[in-house]
XYZ file of C-alpha atoms in Angstrom:
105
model
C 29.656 19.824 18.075
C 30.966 16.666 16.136
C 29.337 15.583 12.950
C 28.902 11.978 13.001
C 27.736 10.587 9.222
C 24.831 8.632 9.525
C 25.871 4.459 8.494
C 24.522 3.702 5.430
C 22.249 0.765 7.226
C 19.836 3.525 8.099
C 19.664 5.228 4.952
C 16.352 4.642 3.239
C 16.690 2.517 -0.255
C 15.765 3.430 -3.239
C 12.700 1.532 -4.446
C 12.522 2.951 -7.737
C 15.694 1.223 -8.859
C 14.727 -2.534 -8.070
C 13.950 -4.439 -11.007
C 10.369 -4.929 -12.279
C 10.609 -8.990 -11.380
C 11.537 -7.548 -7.568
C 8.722 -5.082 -7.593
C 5.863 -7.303 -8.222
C 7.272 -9.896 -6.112
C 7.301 -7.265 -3.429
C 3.692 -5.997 -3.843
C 2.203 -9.874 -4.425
C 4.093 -10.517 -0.691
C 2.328 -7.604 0.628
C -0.594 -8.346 -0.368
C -0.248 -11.959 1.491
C 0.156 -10.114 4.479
C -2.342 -7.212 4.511
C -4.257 -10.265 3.880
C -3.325 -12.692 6.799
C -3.748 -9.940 9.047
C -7.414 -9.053 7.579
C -8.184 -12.946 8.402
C -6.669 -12.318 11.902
C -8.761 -9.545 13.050
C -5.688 -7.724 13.318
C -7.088 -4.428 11.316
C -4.344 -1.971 12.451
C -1.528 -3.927 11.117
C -3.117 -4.515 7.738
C -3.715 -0.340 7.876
C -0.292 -0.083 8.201
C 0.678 -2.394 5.688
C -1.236 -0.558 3.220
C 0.141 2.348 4.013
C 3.500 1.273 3.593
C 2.710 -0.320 0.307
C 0.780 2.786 -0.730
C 3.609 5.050 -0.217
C 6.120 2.263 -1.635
C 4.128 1.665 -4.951
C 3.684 5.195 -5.456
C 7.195 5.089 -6.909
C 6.021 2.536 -9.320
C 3.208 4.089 -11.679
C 2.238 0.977 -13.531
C 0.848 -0.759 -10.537
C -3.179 0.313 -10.421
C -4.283 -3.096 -10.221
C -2.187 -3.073 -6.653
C -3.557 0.333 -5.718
C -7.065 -0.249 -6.308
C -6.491 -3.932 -3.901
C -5.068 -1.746 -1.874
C -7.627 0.849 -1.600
C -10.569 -1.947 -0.911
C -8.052 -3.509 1.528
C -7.659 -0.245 3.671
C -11.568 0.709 3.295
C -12.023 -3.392 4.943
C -9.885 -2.537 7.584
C -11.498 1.218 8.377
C -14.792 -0.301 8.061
C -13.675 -2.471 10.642
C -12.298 -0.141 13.180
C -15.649 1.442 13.333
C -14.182 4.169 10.568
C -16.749 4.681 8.129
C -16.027 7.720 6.943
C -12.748 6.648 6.382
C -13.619 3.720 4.921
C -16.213 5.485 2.171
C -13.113 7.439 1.282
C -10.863 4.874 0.797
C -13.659 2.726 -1.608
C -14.308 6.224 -3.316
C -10.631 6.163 -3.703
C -10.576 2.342 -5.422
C -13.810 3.373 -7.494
C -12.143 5.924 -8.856
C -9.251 3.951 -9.782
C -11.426 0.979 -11.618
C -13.099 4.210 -13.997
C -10.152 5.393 -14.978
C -8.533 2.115 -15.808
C -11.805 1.631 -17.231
C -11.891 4.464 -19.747
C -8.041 3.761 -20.521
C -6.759 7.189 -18.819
């Protein structure tokens, strides 16, 4: 069985490395677009949006004000779906967030 080396346009980047100019760029563009598709009705997209930011900006500690946006953003889009369960999770989730940033943790 050959081993073929995988090209290096389908390795996965390393976020952690981009400069902190990049980063917030990044996360304000995401935002825009978790937010167009919120306006659109189109609630799965923005899910998946926010869960590609989520797991993005969880390389990046320093971002809560993005997480908690986040968080309200997903809990919208649940809420929409006809998830509420979900959706009290996910505003649980950004609650939590706005306490501790609150209390200075």
């Amino acid at each position: 069985m050959p081993y073929f080396k995988m090209p290096a346009y389908f390795k996965k980047p390393d976020y952690r490395d981009w400069p902190e100019e990049q980063q917030l760029r990044w996360c304000d563009n995401q935002i825009q677009l978790i937010d167009a598709a919120l306006e659109a009705e189109d609630y799965l997209t923005a899910l998946h949006f926010c869960d590609v930011a989520l797991e993005r900006i969880g390389y990046w500690p320093r971002y809560s004000f993005y997480i908690k946006l986040l968080y309200i953003y997903k809990s919208r889009a649940c809420r929409c779906l006809g998830r509420d369960a979900e959706a009290a999770v996910w505003y649980k989730r950004a609650k939590i967030e706005y306490d501790r940033e609150n209390r200075g943790e």
